[in-house]
PDB file of C-alpha atoms in Angstrom:
ATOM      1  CA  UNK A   1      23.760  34.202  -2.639  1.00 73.00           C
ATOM      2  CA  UNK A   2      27.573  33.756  -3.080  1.00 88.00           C
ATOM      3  CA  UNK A   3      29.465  36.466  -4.725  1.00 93.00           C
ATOM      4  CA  UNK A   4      31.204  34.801  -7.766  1.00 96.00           C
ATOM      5  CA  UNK A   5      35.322  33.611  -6.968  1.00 97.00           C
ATOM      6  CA  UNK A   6      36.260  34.611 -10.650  1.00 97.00           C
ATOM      7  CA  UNK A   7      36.174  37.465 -12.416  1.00 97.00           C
ATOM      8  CA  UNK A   8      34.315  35.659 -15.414  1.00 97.00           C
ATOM      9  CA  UNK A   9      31.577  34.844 -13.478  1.00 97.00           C
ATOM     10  CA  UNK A  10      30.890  38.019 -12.594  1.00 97.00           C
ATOM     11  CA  UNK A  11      27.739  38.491 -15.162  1.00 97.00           C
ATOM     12  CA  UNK A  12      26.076  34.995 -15.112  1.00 97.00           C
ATOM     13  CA  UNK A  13      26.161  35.886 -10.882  1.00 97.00           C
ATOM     14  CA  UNK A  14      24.762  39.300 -11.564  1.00 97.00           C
ATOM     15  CA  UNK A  15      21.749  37.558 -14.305  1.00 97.00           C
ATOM     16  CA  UNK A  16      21.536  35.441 -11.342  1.00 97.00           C
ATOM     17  CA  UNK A  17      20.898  38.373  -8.455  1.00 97.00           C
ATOM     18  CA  UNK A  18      18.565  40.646 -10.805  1.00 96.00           C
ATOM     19  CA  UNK A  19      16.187  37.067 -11.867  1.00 97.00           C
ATOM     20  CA  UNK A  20      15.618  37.117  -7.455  1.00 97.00           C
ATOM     21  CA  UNK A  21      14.176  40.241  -7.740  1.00 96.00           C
ATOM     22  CA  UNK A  22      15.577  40.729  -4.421  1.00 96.00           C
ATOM     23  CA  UNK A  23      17.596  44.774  -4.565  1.00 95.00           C
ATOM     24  CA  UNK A  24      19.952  43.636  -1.515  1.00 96.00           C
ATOM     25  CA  UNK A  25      20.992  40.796  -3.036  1.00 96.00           C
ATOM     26  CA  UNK A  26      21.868  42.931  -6.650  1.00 96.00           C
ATOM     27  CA  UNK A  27      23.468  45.089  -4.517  1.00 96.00           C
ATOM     28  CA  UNK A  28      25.961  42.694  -3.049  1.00 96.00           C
ATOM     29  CA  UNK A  29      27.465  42.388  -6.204  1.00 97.00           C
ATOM     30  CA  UNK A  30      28.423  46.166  -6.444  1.00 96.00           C
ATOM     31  CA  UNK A  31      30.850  48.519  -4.671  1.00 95.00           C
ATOM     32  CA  UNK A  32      29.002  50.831  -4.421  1.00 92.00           C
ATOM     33  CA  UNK A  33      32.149  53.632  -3.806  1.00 93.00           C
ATOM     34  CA  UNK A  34      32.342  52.723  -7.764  1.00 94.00           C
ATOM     35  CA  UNK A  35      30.421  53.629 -10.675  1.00 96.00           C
ATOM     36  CA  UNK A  36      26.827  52.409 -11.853  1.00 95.00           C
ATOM     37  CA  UNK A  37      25.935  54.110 -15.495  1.00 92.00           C
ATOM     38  CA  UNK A  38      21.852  52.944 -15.082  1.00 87.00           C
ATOM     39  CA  UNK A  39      20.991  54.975 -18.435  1.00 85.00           C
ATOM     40  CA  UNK A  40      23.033  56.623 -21.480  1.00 85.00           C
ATOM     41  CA  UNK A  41      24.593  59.782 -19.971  1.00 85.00           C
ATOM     42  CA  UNK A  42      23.539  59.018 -16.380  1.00 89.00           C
ATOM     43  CA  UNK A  43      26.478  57.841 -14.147  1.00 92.00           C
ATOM     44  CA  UNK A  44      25.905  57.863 -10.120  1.00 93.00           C
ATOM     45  CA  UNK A  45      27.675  56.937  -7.386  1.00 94.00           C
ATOM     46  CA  UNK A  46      27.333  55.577  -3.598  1.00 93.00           C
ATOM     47  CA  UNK A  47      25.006  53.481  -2.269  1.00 93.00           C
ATOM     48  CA  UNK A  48      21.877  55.421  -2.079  1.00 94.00           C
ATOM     49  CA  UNK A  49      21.885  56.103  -5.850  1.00 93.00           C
ATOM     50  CA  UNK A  50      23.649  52.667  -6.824  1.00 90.00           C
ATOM     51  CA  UNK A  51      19.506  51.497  -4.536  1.00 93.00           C
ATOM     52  CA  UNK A  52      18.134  53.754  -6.949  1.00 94.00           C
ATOM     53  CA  UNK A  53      19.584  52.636  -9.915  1.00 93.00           C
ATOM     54  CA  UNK A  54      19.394  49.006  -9.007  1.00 93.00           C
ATOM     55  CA  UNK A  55      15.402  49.082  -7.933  1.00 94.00           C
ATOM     56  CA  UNK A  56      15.006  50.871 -11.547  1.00 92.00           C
ATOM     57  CA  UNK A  57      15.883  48.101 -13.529  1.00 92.00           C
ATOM     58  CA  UNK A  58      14.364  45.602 -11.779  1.00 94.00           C
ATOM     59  CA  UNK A  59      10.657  47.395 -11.896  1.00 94.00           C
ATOM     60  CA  UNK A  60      11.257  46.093 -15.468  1.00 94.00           C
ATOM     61  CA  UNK A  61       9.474  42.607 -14.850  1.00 92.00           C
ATOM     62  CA  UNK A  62      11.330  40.079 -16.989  1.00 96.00           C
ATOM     63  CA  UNK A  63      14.076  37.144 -17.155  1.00 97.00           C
ATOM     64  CA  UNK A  64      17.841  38.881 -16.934  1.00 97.00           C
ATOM     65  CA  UNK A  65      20.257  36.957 -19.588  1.00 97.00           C
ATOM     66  CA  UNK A  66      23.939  38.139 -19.709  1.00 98.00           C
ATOM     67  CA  UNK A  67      26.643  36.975 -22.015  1.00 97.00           C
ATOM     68  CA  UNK A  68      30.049  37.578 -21.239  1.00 97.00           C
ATOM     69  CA  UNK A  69      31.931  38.240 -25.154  1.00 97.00           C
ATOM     70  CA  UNK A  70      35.207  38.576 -23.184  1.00 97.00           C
ATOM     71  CA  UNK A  71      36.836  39.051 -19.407  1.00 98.00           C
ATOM     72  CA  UNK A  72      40.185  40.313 -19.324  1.00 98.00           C
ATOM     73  CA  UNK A  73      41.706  40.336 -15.987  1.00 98.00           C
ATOM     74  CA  UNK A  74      44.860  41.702 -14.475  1.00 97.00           C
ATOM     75  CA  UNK A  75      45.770  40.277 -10.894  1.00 97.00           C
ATOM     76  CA  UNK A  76      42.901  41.869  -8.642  1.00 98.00           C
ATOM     77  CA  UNK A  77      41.278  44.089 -11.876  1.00 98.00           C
ATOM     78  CA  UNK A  78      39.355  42.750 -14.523  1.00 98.00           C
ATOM     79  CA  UNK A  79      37.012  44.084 -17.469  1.00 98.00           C
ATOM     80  CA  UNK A  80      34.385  42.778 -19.015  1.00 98.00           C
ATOM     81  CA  UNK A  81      31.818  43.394 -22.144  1.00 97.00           C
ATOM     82  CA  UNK A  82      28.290  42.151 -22.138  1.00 97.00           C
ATOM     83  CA  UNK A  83      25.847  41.779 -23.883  1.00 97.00           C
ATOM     84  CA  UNK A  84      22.417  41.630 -21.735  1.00 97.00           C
ATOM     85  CA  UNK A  85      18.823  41.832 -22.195  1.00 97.00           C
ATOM     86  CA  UNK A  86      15.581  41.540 -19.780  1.00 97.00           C
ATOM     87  CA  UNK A  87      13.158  39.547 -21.675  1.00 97.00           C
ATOM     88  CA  UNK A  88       9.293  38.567 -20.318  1.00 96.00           C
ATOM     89  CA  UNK A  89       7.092  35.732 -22.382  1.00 94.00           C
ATOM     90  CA  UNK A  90       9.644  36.169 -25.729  1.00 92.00           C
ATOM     91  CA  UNK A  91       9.483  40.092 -25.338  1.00 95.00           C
ATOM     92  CA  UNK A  92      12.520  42.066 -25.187  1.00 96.00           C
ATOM     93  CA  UNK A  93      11.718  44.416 -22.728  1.00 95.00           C
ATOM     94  CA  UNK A  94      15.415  45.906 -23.311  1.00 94.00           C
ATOM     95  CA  UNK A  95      18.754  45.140 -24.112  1.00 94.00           C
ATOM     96  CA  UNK A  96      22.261  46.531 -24.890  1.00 94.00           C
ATOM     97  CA  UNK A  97      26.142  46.330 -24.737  1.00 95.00           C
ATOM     98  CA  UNK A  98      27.744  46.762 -21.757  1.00 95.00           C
ATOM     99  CA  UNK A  99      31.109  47.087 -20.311  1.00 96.00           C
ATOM    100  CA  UNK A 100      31.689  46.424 -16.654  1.00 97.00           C
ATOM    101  CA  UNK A 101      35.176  46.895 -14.209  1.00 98.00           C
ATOM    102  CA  UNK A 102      35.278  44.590 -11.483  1.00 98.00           C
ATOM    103  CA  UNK A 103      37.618  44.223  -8.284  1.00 98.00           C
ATOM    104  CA  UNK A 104      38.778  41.277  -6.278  1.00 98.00           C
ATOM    105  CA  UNK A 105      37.643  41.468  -2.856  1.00 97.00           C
ATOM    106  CA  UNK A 106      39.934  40.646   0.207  1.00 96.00           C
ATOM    107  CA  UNK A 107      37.780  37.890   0.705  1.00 96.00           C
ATOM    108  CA  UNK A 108      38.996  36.592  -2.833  1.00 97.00           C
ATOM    109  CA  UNK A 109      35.195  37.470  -3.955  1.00 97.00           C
ATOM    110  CA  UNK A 110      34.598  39.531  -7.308  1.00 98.00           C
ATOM    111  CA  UNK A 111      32.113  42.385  -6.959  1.00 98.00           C
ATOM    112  CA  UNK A 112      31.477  45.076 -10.166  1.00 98.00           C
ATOM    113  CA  UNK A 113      33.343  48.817  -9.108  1.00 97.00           C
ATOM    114  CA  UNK A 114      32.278  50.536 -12.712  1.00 97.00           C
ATOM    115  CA  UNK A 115      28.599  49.002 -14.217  1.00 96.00           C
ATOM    116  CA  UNK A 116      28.143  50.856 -17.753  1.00 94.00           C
ATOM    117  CA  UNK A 117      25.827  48.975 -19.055  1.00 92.00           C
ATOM    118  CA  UNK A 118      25.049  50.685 -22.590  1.00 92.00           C
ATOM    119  CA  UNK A 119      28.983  51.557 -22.743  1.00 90.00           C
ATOM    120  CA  UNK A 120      29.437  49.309 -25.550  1.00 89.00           C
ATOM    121  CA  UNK A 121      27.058  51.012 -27.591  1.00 87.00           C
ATOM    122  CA  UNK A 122      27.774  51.902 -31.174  1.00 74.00           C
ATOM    123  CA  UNK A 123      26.009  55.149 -31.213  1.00 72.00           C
ATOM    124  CA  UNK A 124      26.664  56.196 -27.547  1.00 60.00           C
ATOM    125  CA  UNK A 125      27.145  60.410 -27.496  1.00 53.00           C
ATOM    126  CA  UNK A 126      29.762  61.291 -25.566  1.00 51.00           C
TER     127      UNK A 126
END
């Protein structure tokens, strides 16, 4: 799989990587020295728990969907707010509002640095 060349491709790439099923190729989309937030009030870090994460939400058997509602991007920085859900046969199996930081790569690719994916919440607790 190609790594997306703009920063607002970012999510349809990483609906994309998650409906393979396949956790290297999720994981090609992250840096994994960055920040993955796979649950409200659970942030990790590095690759081993970035594996973790990533093989957690795709035990949840389903079709990934991602909208972008806006990417805002600042010469090799952007930020972006989603709004994603893992559906299977018309059943939301879960869904939320997320905000994600992403980072141009020397190779001009995009790849996601900070992943909170409920961080758009309304009734997050801090």
């Amino acid at each position: 799989m190609n790594l997306p060349t703009k920063a607002q491709d970012v999510h349809a790439s990483l609906a994309n990587a998650f409906n393979t099923g396949n956790a290297d190729i999720v994981m090609s989309m992250y840096d994994v020295t960055g920040i993955i937030v796979p649950e409200p009030g659970t942030s990790v870090s590095g690759k081993e728990k970035f594996e973790e994460a990533v093989k957690s939400i795709l035990s949840i058997k389903g079709k990934m969907e991602i909208k972008t509602v806006y990417c805002l991007q600042t010469e090799n920085i952007a930020v972006g707010r989603s709004e994603w859900s893992i559906t299977d046969n018309g059943e939301v199996k879960i869904s939320a509002k997320g905000i994600e930081v992403m980072k141009q790569q020397a190779d001009g690719s995009w790849k996601i640095i900070i992943d909170h994916a409920f961080g758009a919440e309304a009734d997050l607790i801090p």
